[in-house]
PDB file of C-alpha atoms and ligand atoms in Angstrom:
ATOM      1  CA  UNK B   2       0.000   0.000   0.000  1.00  0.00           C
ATOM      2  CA  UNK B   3       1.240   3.358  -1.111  1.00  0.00           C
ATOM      3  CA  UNK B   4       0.407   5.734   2.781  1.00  0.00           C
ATOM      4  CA  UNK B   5       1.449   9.306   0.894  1.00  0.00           C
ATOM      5  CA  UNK B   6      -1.251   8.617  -1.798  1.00  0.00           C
ATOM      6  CA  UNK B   7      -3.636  11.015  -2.107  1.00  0.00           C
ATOM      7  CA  UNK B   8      -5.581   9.490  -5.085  1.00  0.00           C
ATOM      8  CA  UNK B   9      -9.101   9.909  -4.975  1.00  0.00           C
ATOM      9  CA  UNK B  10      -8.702  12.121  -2.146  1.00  0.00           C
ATOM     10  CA  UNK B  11     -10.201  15.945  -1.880  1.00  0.00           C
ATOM     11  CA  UNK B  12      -8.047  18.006   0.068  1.00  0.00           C
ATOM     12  CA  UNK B  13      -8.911  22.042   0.982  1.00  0.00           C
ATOM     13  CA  UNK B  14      -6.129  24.257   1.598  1.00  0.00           C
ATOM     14  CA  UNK B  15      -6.565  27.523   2.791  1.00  0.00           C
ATOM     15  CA  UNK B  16      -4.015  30.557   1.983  1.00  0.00           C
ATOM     16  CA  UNK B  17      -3.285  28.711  -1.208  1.00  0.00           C
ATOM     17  CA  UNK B  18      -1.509  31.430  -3.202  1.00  0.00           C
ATOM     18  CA  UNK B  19       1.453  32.052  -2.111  1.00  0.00           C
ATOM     19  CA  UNK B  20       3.755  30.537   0.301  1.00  0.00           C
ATOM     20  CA  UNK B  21       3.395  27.726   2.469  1.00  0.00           C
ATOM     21  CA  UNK B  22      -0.320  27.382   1.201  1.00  0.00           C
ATOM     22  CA  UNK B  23       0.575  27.422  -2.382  1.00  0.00           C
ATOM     23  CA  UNK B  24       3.822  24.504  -1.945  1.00  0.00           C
ATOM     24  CA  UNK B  25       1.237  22.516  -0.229  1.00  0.00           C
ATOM     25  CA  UNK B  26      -1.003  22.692  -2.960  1.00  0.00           C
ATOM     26  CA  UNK B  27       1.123  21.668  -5.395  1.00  0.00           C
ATOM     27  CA  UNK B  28       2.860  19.189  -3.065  1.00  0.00           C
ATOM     28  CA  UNK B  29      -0.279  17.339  -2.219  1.00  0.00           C
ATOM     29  CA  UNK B  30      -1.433  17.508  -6.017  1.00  0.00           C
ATOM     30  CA  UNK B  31       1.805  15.521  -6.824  1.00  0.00           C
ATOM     31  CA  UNK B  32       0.710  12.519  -4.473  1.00  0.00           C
ATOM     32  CA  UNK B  33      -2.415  12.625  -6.944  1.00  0.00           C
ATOM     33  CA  UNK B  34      -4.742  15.415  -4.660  1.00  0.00           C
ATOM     34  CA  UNK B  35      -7.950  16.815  -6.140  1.00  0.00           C
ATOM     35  CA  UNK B  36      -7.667  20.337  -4.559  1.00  0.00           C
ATOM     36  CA  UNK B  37     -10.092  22.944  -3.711  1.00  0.00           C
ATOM     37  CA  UNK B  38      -8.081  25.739  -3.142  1.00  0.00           C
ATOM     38  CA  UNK B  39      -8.611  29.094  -0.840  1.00  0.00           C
ATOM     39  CA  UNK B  40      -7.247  32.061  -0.942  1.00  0.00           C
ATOM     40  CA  UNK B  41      -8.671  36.211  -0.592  1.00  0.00           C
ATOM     41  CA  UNK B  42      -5.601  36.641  -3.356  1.00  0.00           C
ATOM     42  CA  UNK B  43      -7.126  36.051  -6.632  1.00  0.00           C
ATOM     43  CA  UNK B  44      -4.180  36.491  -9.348  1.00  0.00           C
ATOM     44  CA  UNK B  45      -1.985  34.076  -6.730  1.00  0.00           C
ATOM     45  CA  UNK B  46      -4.707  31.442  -6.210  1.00  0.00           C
ATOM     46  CA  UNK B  47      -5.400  31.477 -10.175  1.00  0.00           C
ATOM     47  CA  UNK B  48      -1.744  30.897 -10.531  1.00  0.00           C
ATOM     48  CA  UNK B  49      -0.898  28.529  -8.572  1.00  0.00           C
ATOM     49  CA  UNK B  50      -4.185  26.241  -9.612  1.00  0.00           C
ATOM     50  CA  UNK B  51      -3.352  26.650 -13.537  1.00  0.00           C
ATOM     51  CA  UNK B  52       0.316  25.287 -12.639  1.00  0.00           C
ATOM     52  CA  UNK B  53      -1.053  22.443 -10.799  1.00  0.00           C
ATOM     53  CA  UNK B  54      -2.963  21.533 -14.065  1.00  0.00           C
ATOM     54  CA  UNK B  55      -0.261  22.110 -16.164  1.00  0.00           C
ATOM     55  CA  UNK B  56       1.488  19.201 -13.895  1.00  0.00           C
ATOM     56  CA  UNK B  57      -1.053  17.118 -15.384  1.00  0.00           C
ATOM     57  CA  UNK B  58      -3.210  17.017 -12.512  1.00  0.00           C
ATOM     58  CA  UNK B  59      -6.336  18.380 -13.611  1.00  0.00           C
ATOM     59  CA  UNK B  60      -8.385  18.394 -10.677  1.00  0.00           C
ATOM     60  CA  UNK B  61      -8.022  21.839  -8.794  1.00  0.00           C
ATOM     61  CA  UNK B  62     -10.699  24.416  -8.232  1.00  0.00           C
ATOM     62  CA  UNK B  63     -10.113  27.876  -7.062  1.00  0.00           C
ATOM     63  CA  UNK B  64     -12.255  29.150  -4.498  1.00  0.00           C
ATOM     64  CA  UNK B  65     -11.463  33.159  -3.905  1.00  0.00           C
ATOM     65  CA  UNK B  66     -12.817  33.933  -0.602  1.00  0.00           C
ATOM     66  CA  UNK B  67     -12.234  35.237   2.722  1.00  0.00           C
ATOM     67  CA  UNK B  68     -11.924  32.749   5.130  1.00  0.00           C
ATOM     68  CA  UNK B  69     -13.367  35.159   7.813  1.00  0.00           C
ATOM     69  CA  UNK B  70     -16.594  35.912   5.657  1.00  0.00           C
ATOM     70  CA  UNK B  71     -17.130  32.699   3.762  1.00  0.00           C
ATOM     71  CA  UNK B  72     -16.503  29.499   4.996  1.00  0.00           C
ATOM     72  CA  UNK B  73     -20.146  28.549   4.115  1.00  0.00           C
ATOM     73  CA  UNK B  74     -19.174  28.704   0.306  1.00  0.00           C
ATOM     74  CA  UNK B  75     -15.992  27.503   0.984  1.00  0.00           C
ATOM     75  CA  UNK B  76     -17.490  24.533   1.849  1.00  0.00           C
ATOM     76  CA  UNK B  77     -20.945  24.212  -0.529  1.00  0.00           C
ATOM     77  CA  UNK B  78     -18.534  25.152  -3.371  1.00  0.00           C
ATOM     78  CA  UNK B  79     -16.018  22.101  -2.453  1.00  0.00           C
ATOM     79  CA  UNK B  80     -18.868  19.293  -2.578  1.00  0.00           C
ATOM     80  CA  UNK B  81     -20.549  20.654  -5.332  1.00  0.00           C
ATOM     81  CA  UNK B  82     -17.683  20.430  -7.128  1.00  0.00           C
ATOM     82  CA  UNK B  83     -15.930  17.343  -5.552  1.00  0.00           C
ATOM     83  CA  UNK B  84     -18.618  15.927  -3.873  1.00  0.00           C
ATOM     84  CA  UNK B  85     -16.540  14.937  -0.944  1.00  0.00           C
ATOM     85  CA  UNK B  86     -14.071  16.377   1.585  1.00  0.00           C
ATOM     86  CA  UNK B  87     -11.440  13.838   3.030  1.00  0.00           C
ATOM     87  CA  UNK B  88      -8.498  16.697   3.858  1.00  0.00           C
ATOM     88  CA  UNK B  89      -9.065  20.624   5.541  1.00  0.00           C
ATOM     89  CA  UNK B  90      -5.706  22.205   6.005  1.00  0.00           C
ATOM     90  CA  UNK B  91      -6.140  25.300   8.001  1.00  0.00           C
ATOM     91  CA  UNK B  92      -3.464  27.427   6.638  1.00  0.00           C
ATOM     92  CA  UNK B  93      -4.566  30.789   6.029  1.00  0.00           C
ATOM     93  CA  UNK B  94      -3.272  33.511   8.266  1.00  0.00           C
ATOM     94  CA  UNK B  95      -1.917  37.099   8.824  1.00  0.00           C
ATOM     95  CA  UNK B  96       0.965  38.010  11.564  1.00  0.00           C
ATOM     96  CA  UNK B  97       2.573  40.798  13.033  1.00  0.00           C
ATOM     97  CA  UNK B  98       5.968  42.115  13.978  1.00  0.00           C
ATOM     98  CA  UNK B  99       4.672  44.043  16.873  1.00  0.00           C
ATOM     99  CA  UNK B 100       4.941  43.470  20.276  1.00  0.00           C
ATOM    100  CA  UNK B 101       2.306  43.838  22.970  1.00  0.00           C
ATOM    101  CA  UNK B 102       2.901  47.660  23.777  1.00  0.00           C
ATOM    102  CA  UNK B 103       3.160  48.509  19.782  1.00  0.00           C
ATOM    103  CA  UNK B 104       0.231  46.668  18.594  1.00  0.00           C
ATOM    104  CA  UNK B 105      -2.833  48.023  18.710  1.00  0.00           C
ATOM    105  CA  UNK B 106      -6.051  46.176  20.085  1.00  0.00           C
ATOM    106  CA  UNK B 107      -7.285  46.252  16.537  1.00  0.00           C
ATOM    107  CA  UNK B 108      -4.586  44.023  15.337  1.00  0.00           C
ATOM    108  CA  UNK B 109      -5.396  41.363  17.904  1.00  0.00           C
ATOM    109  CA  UNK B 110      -9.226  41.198  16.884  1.00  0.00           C
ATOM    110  CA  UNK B 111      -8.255  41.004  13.020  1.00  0.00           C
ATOM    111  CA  UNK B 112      -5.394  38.439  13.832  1.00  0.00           C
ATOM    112  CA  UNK B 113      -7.847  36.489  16.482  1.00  0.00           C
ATOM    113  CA  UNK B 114     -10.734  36.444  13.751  1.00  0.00           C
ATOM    114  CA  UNK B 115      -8.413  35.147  11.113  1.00  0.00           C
ATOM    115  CA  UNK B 116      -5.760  32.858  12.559  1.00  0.00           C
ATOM    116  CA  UNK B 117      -8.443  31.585  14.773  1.00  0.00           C
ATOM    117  CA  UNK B 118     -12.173  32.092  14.825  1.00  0.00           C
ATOM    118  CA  UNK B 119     -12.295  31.160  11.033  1.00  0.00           C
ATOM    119  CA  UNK B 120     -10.514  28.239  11.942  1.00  0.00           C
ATOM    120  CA  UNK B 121     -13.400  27.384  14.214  1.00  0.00           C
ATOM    121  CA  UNK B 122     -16.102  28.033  11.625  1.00  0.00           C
ATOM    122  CA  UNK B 123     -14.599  26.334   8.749  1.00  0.00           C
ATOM    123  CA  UNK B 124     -13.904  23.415  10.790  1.00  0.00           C
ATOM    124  CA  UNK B 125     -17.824  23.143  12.307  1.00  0.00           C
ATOM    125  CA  UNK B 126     -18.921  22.871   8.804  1.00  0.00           C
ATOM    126  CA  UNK B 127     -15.877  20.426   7.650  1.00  0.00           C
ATOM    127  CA  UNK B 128     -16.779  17.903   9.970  1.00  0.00           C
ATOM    128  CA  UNK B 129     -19.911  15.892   8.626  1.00  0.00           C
ATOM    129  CA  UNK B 130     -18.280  15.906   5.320  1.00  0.00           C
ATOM    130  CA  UNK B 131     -15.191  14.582   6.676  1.00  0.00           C
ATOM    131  CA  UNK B 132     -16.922  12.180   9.450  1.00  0.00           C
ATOM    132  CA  UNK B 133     -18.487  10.443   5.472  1.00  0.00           C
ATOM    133  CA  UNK B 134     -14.703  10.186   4.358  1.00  0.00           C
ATOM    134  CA  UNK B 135     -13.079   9.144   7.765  1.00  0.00           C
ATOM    135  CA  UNK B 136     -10.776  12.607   6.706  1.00  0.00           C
ATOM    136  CA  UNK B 137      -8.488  14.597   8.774  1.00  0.00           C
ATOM    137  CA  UNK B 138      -7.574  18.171   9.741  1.00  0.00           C
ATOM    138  CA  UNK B 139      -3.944  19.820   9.744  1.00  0.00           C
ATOM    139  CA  UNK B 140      -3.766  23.007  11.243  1.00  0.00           C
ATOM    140  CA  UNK B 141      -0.972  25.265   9.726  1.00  0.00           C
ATOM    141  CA  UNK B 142       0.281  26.700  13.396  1.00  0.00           C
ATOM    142  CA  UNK B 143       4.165  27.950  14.443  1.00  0.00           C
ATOM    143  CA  UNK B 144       6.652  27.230  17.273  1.00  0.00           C
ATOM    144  CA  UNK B 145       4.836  30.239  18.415  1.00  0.00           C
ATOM    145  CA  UNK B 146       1.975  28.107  19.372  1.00  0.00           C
ATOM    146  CA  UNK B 147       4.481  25.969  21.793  1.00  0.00           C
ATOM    147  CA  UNK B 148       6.885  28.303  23.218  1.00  0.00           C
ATOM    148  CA  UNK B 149       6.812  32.045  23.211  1.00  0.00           C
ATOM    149  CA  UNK B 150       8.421  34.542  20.465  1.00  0.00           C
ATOM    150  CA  UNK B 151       8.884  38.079  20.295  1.00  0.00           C
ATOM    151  CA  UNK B 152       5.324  38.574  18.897  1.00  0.00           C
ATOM    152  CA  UNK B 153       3.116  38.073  21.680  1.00  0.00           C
ATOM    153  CA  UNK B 154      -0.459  38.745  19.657  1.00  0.00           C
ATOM    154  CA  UNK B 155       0.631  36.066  16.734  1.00  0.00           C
ATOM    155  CA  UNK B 156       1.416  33.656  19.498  1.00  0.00           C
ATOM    156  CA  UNK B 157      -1.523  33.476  21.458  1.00  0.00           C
ATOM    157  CA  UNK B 158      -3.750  32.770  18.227  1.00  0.00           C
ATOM    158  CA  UNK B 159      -1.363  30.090  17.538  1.00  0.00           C
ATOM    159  CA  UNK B 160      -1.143  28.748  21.423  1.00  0.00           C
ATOM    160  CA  UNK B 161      -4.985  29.163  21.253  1.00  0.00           C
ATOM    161  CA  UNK B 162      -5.062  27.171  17.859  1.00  0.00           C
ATOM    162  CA  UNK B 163      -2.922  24.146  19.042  1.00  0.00           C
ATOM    163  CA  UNK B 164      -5.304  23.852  22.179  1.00  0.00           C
ATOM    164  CA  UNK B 165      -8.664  23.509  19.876  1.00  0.00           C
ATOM    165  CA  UNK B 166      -6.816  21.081  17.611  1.00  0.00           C
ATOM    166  CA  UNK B 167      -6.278  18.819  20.665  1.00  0.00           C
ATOM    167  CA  UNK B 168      -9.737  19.624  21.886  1.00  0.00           C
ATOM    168  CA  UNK B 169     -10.935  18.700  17.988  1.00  0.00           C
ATOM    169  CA  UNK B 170      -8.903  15.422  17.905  1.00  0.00           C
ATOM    170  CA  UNK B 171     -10.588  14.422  21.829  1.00  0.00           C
ATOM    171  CA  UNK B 172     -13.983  15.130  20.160  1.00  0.00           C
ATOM    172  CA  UNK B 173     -13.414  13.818  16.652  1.00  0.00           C
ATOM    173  CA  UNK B 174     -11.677  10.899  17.565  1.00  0.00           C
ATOM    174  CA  UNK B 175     -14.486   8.653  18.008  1.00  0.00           C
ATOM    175  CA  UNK B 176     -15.796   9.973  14.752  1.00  0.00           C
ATOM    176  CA  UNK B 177     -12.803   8.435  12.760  1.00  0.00           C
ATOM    177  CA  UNK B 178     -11.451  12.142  11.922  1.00  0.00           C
ATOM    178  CA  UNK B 179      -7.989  13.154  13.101  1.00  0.00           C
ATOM    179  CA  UNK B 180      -6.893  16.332  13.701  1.00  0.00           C
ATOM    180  CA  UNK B 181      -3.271  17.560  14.145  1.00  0.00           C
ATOM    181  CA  UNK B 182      -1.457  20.712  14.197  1.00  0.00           C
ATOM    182  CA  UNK B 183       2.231  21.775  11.878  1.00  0.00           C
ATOM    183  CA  UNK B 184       4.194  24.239  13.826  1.00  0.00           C
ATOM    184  CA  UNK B 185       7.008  25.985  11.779  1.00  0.00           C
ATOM    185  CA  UNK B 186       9.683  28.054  12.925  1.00  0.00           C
ATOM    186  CA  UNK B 187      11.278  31.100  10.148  1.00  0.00           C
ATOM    187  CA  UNK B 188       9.676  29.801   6.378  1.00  0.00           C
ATOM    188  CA  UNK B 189      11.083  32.167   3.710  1.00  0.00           C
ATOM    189  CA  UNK B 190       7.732  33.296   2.562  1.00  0.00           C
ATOM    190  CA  UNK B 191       5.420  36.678   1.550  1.00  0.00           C
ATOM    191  CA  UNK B 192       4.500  36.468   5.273  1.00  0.00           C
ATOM    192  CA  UNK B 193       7.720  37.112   6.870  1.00  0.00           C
ATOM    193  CA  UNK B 194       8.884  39.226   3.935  1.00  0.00           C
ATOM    194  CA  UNK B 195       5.936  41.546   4.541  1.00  0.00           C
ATOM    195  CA  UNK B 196       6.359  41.200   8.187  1.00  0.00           C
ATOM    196  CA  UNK B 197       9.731  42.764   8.623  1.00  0.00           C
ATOM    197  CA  UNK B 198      11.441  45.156   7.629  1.00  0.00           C
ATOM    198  CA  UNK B 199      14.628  44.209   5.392  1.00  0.00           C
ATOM    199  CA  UNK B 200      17.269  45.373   8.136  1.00  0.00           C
ATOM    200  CA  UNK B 201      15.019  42.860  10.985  1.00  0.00           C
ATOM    201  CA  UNK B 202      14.682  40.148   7.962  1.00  0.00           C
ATOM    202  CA  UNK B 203      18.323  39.999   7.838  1.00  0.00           C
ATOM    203  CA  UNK B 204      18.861  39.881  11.481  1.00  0.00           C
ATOM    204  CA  UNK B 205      16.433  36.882  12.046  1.00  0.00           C
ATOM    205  CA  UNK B 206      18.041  35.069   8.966  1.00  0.00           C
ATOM    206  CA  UNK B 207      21.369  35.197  11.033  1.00  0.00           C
ATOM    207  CA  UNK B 208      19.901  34.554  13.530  1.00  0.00           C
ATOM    208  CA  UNK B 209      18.462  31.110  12.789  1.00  0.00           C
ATOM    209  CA  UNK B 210      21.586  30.965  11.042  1.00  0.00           C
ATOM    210  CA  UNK B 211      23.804  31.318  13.906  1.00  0.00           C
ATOM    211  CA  UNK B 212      21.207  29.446  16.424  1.00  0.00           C
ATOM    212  CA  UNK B 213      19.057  26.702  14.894  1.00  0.00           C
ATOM    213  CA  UNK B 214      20.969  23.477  15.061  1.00  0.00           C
ATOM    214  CA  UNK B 215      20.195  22.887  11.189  1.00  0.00           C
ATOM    215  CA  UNK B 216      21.619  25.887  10.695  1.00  0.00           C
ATOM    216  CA  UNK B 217      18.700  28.180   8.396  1.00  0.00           C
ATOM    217  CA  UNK B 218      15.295  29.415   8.080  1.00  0.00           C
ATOM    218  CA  UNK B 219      12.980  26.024   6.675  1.00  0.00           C
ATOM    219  CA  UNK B 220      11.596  25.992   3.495  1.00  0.00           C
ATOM    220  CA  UNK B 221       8.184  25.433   2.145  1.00  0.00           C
ATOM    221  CA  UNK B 222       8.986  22.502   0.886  1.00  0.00           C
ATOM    222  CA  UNK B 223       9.660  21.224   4.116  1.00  0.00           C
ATOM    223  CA  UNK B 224       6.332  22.408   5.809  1.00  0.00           C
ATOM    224  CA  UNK B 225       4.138  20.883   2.742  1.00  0.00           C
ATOM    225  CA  UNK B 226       6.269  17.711   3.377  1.00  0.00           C
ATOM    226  CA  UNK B 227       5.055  17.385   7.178  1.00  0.00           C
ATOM    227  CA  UNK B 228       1.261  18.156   6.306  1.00  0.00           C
ATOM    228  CA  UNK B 229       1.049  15.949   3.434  1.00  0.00           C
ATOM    229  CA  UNK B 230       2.588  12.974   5.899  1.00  0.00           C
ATOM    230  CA  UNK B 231      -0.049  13.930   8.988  1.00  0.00           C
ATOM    231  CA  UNK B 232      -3.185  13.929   6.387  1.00  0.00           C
ATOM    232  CA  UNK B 233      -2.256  11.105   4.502  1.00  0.00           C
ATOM    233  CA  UNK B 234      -2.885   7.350   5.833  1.00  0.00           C
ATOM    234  CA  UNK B 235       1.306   7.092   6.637  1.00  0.00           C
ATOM    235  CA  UNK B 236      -0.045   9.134  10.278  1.00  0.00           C
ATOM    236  CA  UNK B 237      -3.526   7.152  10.368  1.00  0.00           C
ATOM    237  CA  UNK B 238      -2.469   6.561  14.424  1.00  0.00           C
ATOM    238  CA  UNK B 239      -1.251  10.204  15.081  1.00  0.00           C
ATOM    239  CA  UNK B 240      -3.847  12.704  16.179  1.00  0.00           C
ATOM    240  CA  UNK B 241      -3.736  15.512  18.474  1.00  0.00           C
ATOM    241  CA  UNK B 242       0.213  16.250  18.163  1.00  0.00           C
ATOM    242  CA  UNK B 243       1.983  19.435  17.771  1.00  0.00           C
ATOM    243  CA  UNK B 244       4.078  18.598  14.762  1.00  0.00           C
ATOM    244  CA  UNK B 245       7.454  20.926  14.991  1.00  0.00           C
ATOM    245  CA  UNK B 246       9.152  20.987  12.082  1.00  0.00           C
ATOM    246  CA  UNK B 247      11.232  23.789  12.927  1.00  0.00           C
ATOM    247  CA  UNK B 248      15.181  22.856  11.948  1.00  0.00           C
ATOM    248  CA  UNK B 249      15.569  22.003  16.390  1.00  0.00           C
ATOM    249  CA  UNK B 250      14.922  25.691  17.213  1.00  0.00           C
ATOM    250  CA  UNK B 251      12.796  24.645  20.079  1.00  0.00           C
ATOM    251  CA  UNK B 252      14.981  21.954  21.716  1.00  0.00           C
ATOM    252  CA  UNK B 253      18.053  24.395  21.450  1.00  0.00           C
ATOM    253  CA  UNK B 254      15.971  27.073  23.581  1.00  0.00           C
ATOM    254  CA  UNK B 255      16.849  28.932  20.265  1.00  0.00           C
ATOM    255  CA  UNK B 256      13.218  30.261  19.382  1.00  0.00           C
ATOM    256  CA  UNK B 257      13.153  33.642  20.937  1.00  0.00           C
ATOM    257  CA  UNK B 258      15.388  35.728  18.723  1.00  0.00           C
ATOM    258  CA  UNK B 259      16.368  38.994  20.504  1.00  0.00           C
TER     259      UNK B 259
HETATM  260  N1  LIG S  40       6.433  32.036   7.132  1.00  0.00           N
HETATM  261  C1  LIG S  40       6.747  31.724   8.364  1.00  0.00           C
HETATM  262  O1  LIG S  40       7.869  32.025   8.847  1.00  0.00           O
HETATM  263  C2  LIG S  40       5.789  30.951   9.236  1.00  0.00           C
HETATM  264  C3  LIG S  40       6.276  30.422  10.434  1.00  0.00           C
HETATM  265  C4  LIG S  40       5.405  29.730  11.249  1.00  0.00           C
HETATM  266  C5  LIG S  40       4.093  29.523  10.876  1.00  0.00           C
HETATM  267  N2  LIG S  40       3.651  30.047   9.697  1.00  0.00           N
HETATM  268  C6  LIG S  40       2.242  29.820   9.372  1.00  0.00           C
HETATM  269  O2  LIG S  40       2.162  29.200   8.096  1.00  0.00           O
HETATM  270  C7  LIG S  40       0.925  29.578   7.456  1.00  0.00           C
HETATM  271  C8  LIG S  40       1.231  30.116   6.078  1.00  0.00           C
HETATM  272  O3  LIG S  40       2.114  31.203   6.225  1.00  0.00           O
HETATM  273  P1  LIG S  40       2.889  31.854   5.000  1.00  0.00           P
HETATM  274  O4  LIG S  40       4.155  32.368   5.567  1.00  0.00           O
HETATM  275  O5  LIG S  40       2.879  30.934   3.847  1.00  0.00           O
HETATM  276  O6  LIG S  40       1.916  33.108   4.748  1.00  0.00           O
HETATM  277  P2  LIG S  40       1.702  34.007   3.431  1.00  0.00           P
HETATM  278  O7  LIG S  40       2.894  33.909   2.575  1.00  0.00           O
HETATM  279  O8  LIG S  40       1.283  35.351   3.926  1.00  0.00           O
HETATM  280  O9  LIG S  40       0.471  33.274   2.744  1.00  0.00           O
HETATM  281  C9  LIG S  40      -0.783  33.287   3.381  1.00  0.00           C
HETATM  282  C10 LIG S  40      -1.866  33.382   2.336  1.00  0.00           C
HETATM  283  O10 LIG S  40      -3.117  33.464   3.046  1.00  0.00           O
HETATM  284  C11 LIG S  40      -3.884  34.499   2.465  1.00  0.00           C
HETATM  285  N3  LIG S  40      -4.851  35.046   3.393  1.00  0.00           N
HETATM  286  C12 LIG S  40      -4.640  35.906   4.422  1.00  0.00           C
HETATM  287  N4  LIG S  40      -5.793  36.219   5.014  1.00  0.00           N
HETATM  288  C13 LIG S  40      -6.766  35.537   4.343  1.00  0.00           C
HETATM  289  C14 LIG S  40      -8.168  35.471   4.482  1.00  0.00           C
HETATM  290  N5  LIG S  40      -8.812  36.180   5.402  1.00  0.00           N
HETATM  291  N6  LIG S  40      -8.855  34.671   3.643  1.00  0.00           N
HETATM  292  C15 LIG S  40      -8.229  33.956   2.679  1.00  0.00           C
HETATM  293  N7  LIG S  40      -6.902  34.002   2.490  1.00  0.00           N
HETATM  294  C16 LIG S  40      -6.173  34.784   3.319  1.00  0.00           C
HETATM  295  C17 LIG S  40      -2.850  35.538   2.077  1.00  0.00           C
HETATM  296  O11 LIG S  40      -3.380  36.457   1.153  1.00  0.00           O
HETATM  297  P3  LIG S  40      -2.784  37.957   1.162  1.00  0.00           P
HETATM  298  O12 LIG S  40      -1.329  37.841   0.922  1.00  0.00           O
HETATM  299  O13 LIG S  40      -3.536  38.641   0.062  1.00  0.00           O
HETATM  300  O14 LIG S  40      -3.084  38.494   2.540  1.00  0.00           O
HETATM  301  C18 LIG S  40      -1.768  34.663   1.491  1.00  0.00           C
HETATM  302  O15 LIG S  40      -2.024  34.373   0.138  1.00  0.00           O
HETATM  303  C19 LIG S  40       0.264  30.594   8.397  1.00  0.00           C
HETATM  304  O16 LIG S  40      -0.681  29.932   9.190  1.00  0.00           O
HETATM  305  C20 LIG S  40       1.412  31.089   9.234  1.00  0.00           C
HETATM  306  O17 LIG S  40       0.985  31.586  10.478  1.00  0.00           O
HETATM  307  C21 LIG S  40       4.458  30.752   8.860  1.00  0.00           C
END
């Protein structure tokens, strides 16, 4: 039996145009996924979905839509097409470089109502179509959902987000749906390109550089490479872990970079 096979299987990404959302995407649609793919960033989402059919793998839709507005459609526009849902990956998110006395309280709503109360929507209306497939959820989270970083706000939708994904895999258990969270350290991506500023980009780089045992930032590559293994049948007996993949910044103390 092949476990990273995703024939047959319908897998939703959120944040699907650029980034870690749009590897994943094509990633996944390697191991054979029919994607329904998410993203508020039209051109990128178009982009990424014609690619993936010009790898000969016909079978990706484009959804444009905000995941704080429409998760309804998000999901009616997945069966319709699909019929079926066996994969949500929660990926979709904004951050922030501030810390607590820079950021204003409006930043923690909008980061609270996207990197987490969408989360909790999408996932309400996920389940009965994933209970039918015996499917899984991967949250997209960070190290900052484990141990604390510089950017307080960003953290606690992430710490918040790993606790509902254990709460989710307690609850869906028994309904044959497992649910697991991916927690990154530094990706080279749009996100922490907009994020900093090019002097503070360059410090972190070193940073990691200078403290991660591996030595660098990760890659995208590396991130799809851990969801695809928790949703696909390889992790059928893993549920409820906080998946670091996060080149040993955690276990060398090395994840607050002042
Ligand atoms: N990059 C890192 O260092 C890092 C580290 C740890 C964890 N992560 C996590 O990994 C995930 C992906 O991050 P990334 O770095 O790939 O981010 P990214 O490059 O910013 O990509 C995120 C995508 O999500 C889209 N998006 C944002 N808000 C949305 C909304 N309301 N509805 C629909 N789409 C929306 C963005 O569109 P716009 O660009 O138009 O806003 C963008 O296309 C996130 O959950 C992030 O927290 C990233």
């Amino acid at each position: 039996m092949q476990f990273l096979d995703f024939t047959k299987k319908v897998v939703l990404i959120t944040g699907a145009a650029t980034g870690i959302g749009a590897n994943a995407a094509r990633y996944i649609a390697k191991l054979g996924g029919q994607m329904a793919l998410v993203d508020i960033n039209a051109t990128g989402l178009n982009e990424v979905v014609e690619q993936i059919k010009g790898d000969n793998s016909p079978n990706a839709l484009a959804i444009v839509a905000d995941v704080t507005e429409d998760s309804e459609r998000i999901i009616a526009e997945t069966i319709n097409h699909f019929g079926r849902l066996d994969v949500l990956v929660n990926n979709a998110a904004i951050g922030s470089e501030k810390n607590i006395m820079d950021a204003d309280i409006s930043d923690f709503d909008r980061m609270m109502n996207t990197n987490l109360r969408s989360i909790v929507i999408l996932t309400k209306l996920a389940v009965p179509h994933l209970e039918k497939s015996k499917g899984n959820i991967v949250n997209v989270s960070s190290i900052s959902g484990i141990v604390p970083v510089k950017y307080a706000f960003y953290g606690m939708t992430k710490a918040a987000l790993d606790q509902f994904s254990k709460s989710a895999a307690n609850e869906f258990g028994p309904r044959n749906i497992r649910v697991n969270s991916v927690n990154p350290s530094f990706v080279l991506t749009p996100m922490f390109e907009n994020a900093f500023t090019a002097e503070e980009a360059l410090r972190l780089k070193n940073k990691c550089k200078e403290r991660y045992p591996i030595g660098r930032m990760g890659r995208t590559e590396e991130i799809s490479a851990a969801i695809a293994f928790l949703a696909s049948e390889a992790a059928s007996f893993i549920t409820g872990v906080q998946f670091a993949v996060d080149g040993g910044a955690i276990s060398a103390g090395a994840h607050y970079l002042n």
